[in-house]
Tab-separated table of C-alpha atoms in Angstrom:
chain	number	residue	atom	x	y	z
R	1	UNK	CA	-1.316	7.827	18.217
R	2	UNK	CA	-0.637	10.699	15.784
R	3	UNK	CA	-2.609	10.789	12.563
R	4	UNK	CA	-0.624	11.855	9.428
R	5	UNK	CA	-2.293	13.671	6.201
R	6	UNK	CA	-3.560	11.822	3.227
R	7	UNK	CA	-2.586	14.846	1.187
R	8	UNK	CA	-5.062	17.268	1.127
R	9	UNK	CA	-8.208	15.187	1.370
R	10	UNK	CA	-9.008	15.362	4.874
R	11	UNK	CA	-8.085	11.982	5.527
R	12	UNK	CA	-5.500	10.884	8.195
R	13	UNK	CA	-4.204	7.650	8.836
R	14	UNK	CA	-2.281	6.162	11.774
R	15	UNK	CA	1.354	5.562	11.047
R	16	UNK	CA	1.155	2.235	9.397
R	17	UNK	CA	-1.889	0.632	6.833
R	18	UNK	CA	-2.560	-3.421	7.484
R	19	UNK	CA	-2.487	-4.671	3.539
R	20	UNK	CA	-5.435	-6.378	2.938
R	21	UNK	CA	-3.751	-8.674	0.168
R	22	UNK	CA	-3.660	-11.755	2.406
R	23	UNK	CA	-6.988	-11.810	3.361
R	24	UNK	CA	-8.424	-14.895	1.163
R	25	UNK	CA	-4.916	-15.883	0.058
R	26	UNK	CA	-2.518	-16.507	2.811
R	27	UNK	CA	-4.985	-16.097	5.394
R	28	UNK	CA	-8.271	-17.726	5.776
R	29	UNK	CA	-11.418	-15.721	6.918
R	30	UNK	CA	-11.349	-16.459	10.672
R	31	UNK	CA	-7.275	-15.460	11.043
R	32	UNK	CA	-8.262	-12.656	8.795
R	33	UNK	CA	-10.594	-10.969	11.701
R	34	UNK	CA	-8.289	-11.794	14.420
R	35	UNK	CA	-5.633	-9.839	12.646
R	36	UNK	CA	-7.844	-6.804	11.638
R	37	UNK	CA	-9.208	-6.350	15.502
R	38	UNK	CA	-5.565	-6.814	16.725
R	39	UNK	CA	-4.627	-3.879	14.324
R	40	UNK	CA	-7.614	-1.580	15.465
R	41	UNK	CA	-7.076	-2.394	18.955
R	42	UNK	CA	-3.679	-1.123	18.805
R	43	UNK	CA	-4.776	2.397	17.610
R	44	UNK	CA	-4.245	2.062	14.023
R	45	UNK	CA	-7.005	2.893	11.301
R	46	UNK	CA	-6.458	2.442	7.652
R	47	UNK	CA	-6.489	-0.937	5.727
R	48	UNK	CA	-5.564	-1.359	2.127
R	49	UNK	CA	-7.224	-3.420	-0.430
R	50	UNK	CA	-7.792	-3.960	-4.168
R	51	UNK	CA	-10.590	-5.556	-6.126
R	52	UNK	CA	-7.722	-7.423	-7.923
R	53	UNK	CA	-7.357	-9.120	-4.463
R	54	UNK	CA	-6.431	-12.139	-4.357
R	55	UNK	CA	-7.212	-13.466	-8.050
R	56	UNK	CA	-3.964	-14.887	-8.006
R	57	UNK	CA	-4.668	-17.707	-6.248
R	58	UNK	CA	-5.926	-21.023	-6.871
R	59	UNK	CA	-9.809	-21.246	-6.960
R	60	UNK	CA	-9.851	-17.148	-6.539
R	61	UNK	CA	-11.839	-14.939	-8.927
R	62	UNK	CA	-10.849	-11.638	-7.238
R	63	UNK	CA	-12.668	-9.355	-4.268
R	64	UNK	CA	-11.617	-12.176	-2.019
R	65	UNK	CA	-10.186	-9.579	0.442
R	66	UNK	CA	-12.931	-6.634	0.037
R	67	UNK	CA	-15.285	-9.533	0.577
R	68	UNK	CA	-13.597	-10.051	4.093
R	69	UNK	CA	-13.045	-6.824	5.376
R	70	UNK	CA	-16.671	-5.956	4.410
R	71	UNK	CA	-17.938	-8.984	6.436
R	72	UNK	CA	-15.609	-7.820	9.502
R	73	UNK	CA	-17.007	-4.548	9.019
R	74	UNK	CA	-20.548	-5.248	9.768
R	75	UNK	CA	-19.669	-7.682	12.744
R	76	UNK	CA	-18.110	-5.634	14.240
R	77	UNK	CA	-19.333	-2.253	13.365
R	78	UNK	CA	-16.212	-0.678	13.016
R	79	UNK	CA	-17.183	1.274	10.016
R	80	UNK	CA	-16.792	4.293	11.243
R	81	UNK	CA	-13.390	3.665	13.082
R	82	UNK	CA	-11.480	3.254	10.281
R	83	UNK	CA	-10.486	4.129	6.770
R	84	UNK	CA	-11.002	1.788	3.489
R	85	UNK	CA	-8.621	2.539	0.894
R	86	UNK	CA	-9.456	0.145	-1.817
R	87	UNK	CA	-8.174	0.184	-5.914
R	88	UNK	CA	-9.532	-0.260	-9.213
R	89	UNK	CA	-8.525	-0.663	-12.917
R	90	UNK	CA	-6.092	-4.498	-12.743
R	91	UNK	CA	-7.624	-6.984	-15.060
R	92	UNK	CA	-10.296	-8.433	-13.988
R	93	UNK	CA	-11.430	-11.311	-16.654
R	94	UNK	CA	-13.517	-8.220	-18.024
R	95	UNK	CA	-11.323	-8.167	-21.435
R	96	UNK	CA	-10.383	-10.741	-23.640
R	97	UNK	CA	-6.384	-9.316	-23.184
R	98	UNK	CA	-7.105	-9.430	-19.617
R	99	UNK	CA	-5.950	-5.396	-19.659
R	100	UNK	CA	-6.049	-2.908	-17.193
R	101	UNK	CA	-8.862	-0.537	-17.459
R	102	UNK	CA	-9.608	2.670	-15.888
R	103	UNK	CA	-11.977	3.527	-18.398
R	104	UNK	CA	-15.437	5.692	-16.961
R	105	UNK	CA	-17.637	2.534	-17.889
R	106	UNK	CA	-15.854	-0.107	-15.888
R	107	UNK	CA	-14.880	1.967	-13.091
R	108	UNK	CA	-18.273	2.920	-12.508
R	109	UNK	CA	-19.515	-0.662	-12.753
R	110	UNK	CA	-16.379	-1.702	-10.424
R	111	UNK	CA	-17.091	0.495	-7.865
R	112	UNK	CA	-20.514	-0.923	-7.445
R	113	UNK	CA	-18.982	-3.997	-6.879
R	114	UNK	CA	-16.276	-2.888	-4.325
R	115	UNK	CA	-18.577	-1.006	-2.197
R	116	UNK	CA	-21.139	-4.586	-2.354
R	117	UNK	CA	-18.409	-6.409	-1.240
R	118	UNK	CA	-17.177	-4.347	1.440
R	119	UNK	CA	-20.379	-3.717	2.498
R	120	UNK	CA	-20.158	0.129	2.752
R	121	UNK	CA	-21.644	3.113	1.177
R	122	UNK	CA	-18.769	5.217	0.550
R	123	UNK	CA	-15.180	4.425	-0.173
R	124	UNK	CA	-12.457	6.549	2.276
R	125	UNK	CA	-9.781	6.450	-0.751
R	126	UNK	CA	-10.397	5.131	-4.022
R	127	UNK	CA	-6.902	4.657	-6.586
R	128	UNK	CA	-5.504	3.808	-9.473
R	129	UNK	CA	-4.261	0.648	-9.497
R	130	UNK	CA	-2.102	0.644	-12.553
R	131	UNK	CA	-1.909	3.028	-15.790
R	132	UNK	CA	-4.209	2.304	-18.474
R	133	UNK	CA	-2.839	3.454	-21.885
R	134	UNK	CA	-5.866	3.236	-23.591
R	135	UNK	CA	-7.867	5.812	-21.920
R	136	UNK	CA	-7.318	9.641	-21.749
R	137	UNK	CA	-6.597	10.567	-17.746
R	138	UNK	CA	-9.172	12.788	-18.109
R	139	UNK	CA	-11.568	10.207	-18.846
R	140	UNK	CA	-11.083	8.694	-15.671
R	141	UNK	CA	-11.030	11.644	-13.642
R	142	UNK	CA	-13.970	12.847	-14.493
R	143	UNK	CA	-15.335	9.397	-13.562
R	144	UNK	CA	-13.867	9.658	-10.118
R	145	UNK	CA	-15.342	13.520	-9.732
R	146	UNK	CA	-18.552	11.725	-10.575
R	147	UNK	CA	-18.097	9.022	-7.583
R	148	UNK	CA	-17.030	11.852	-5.499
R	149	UNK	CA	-19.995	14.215	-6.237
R	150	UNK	CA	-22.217	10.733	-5.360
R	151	UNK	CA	-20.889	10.493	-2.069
R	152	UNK	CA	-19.620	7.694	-3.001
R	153	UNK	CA	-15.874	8.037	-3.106
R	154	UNK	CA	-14.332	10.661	-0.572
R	155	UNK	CA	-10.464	11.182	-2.082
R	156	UNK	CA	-8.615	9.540	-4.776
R	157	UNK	CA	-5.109	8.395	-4.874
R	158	UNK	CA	-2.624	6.645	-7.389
R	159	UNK	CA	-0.769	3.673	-7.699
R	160	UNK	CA	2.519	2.669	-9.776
R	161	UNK	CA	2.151	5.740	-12.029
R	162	UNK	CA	5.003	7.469	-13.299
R	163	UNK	CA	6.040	11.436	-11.872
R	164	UNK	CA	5.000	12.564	-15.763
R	165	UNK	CA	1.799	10.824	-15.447
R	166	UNK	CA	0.579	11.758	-12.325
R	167	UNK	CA	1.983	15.269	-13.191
R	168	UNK	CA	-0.387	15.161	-16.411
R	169	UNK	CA	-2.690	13.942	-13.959
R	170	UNK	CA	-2.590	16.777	-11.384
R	171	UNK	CA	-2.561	19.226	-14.159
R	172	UNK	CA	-5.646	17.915	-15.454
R	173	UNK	CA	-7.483	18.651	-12.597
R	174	UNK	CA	-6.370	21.719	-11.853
R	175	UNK	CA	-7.219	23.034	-15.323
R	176	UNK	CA	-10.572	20.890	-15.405
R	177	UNK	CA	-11.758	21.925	-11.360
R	178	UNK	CA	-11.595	17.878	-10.967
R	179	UNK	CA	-10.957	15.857	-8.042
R	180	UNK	CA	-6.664	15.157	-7.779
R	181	UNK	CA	-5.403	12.342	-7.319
R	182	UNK	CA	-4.298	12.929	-3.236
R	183	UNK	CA	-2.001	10.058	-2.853
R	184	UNK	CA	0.891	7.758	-4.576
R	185	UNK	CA	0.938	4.426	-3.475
R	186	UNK	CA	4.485	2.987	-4.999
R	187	UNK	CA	7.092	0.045	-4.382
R	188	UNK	CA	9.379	1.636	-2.104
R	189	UNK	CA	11.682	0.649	0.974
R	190	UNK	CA	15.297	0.936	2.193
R	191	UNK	CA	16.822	-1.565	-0.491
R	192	UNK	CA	14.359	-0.430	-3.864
R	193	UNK	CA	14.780	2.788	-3.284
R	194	UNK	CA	14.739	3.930	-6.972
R	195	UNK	CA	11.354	2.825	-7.582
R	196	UNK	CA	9.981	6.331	-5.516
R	197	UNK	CA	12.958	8.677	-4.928
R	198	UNK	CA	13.754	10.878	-7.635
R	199	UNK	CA	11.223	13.274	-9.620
R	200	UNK	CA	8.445	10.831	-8.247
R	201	UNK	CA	8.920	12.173	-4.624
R	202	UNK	CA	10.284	15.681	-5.332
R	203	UNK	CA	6.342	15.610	-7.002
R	204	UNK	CA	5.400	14.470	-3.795
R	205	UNK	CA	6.617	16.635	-1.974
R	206	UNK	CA	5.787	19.863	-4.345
R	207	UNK	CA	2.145	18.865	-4.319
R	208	UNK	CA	1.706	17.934	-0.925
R	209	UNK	CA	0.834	14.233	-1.997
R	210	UNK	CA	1.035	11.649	0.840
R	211	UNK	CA	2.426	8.542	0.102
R	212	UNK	CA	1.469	5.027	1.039
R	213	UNK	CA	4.221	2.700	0.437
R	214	UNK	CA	4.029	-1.362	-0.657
R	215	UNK	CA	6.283	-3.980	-0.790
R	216	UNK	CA	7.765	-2.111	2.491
R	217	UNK	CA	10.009	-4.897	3.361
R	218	UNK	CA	10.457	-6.188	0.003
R	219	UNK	CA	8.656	-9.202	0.445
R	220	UNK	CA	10.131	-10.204	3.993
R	221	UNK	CA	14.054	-9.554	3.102
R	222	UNK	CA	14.088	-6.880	5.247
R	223	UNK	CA	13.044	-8.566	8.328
R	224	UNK	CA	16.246	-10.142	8.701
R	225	UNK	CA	15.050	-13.634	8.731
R	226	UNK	CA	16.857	-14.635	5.277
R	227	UNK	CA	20.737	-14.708	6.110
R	228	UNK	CA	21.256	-16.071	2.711
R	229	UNK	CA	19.620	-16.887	-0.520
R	230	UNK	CA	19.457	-20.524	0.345
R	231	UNK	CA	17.235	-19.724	3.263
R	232	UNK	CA	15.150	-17.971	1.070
R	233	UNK	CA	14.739	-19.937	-1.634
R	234	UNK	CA	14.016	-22.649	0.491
R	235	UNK	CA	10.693	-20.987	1.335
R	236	UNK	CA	7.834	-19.794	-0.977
R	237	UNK	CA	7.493	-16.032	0.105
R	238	UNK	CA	11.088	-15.820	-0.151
R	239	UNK	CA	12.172	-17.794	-3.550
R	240	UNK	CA	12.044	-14.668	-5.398
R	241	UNK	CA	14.582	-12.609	-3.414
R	242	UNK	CA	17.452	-14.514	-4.602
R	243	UNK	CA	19.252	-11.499	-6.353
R	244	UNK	CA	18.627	-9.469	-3.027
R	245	UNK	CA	21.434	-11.452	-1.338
R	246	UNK	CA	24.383	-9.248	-3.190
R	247	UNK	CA	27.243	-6.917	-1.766
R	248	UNK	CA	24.707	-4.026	-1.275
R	249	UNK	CA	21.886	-5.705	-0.162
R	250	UNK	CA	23.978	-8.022	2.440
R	251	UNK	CA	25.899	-4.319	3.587
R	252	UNK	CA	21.629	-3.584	4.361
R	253	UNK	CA	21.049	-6.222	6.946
R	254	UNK	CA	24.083	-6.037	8.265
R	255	UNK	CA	23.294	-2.199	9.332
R	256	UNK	CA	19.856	-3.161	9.862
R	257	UNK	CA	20.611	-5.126	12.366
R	258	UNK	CA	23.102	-3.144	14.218
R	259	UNK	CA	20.819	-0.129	14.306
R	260	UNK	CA	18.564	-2.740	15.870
R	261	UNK	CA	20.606	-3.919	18.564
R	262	UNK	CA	20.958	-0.418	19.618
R	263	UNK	CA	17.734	-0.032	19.462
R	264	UNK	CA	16.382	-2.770	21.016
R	265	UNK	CA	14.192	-3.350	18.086
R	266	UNK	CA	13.662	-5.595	15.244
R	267	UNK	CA	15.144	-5.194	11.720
R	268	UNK	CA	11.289	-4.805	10.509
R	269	UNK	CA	10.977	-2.331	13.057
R	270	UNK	CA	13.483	-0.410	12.600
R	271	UNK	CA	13.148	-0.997	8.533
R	272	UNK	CA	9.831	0.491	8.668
R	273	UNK	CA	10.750	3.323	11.118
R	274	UNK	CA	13.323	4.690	8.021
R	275	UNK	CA	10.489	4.805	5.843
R	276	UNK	CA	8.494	7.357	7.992
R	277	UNK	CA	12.057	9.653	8.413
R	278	UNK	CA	11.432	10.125	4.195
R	279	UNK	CA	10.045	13.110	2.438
R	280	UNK	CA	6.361	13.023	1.701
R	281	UNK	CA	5.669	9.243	3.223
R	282	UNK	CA	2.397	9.111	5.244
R	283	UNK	CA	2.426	5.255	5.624
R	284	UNK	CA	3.962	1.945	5.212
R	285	UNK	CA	1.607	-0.874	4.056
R	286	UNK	CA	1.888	-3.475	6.170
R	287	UNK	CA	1.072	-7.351	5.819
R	288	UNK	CA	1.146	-10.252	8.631
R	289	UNK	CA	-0.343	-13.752	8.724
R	290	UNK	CA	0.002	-14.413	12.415
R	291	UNK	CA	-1.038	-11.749	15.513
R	292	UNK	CA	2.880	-12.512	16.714
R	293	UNK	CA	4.317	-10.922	13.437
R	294	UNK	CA	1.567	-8.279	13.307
R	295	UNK	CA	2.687	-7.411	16.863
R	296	UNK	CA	6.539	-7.247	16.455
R	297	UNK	CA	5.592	-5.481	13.319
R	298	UNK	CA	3.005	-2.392	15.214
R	299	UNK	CA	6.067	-1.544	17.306
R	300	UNK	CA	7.485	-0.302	14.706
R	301	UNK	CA	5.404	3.066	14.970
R	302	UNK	CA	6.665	3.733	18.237
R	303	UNK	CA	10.067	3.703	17.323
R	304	UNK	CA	11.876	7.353	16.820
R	305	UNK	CA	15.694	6.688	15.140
R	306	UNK	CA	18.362	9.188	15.519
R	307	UNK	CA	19.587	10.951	12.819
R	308	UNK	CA	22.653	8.662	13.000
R	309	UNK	CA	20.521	5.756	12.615
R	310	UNK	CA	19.198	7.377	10.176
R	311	UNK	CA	22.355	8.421	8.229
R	312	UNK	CA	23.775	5.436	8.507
R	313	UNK	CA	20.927	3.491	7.010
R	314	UNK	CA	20.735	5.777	4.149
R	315	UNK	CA	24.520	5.653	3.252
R	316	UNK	CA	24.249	1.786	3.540
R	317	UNK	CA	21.387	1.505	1.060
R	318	UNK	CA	22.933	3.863	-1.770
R	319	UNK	CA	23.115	2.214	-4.811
């Protein structure tokens, strides 16, 4: 399977990343390794993770999912196989305003923690999770050159930053001979399309960034399985994705699905297959709670659309 670039950091990842934020939530331990062998078997080698994950949840106090992948890691001794991306700086209980911090001090003490719970010595890519506003970029990058220097941390990346912040960002290190930030990891798919395209990818593409993108089928719309709001609503992964069900997005599955008939594909297939035609994207993130939907989902990196397909997805999903 072809490897694509994590920027410039050495790194290269398999056409899609398994997200991690199920494990401990919406999948218990036990699925949890099932899935993550399925996912190496198939020739794939990056999962994504957060420290955040999956405090959400009742009972859950966060590192739920670095706490699994770290215990599949040492049964099965696939360290070496694949690539951790993991992320840092979403409140943690560590404030009394519960704020997001990417300050030197906690990151340092954070990091300590990730790498305990996912039993490893040295994190593949280490990001951002979310902008903190109360401390000077330079702050944290300095922390991160730190980590790197350590051997601790081998590339950082950035998550749900703005174009001029990661710009600032970039600049910074440049200027400072700090490690850049090698990655964007943002909300991006055929229907929320304005959440990446724009000055965030034409900085993308300028600086060579790869891109790593979540919420790939907006939280299961684009699979096709919702034919209308009622159907989603009446299920708890899809109650939020009510407003989805209007002129443009119903226009979206209805090409989706006829570029997947001639495919012979799967609206998530062929859904995730756009995202890898687009400028700068290394990787969708990828989530499944069962190995069947994990499967119909993998195939998704063997599909090649034409550049009707293409086109006509694209013109469908204009705003």
């Amino acid at each position: 399977m072809q490897k694509r670039p994590l920027g410039r950091s050495g790194l290269q990842t398999a056409p899609l990343v398994f997200g991690g934020n199920v494990f401990g939530w919406t999948v218990d331990r036990d699925r949890s390794f099932a899935l993550l062998d399925a996912f190496v078997d198939a020739g794939f080698n990056a999962i994504d993770t957060a420290d955040v994950y999956s405090r959400w949840a009742d009972g859950n106090q966060g590192g739920e999912s670095e706490i699994i992948i770290g215990e599949w890691l040492k049964a099965r001794g696939k360290r070496d196989d694949v690539l951790i991306l993991t992320k840092v700086g979403s409140p943690m209980g560590q404030h009394p305003d519960d704020r997001t911090d990417l300050s030197a001090a906690w990151i340092e003490r954070a990091v300590e923690d990730s790498l305990r719970r996912l039993q490893t010595d040295v994190i593949d890519l280490y990001q951002s999770h979310w902008p903190d506003p109360n401390t000077p970029q330079e702050e944290t990058l300095r922390a991160y050159d730190r980590l790197v220097q350590a051997g601790k941390v081998r590339a950082i990346g950035v998550s749900n930053h703005t174009a001029e912040a990661t710009s600032e960002a970039l600049a910074i290190s440049a200027r400072e001979d700090l490690p850049r930030y090698e990655t964007l990891q943002p909300h991006y798919n055929l229907y929320s399309r304005k959440t990446f395209e724009g000055p965030l990818q034409d900085l993308a593409v300028e600086q060579g960034l790869g891109v790593i993108t979540y919420y790939s089928l907006e939280s299961g719309f684009l699979t096709g399985k919702y034919r209308t709001a009622d159907e989603a609503a009446a299920t708890t992964r899809g109650a939020g994705l009510k407003d989805r069900f209007d002129e443009r997005g119903m226009r979206i599955l209805a090409t989706l699905r006829g570029v997947a008939e001639r495919n012979e594909a799967t609206p998530a297939q062929v859904s995730l297959a756009w995202l890898l035609t687009r400028p700068a994207v290394a990787a969708p993130i990828v989530s499944a709670t069962s190995l069947e939907q994990l499967s119909d989902i993998l195939k998704a990196a063997e599909l090649s659309l034409s550049a009707e397909d293409v086109a006509e997805l694209t013109e469908a999903s204009e705003d």
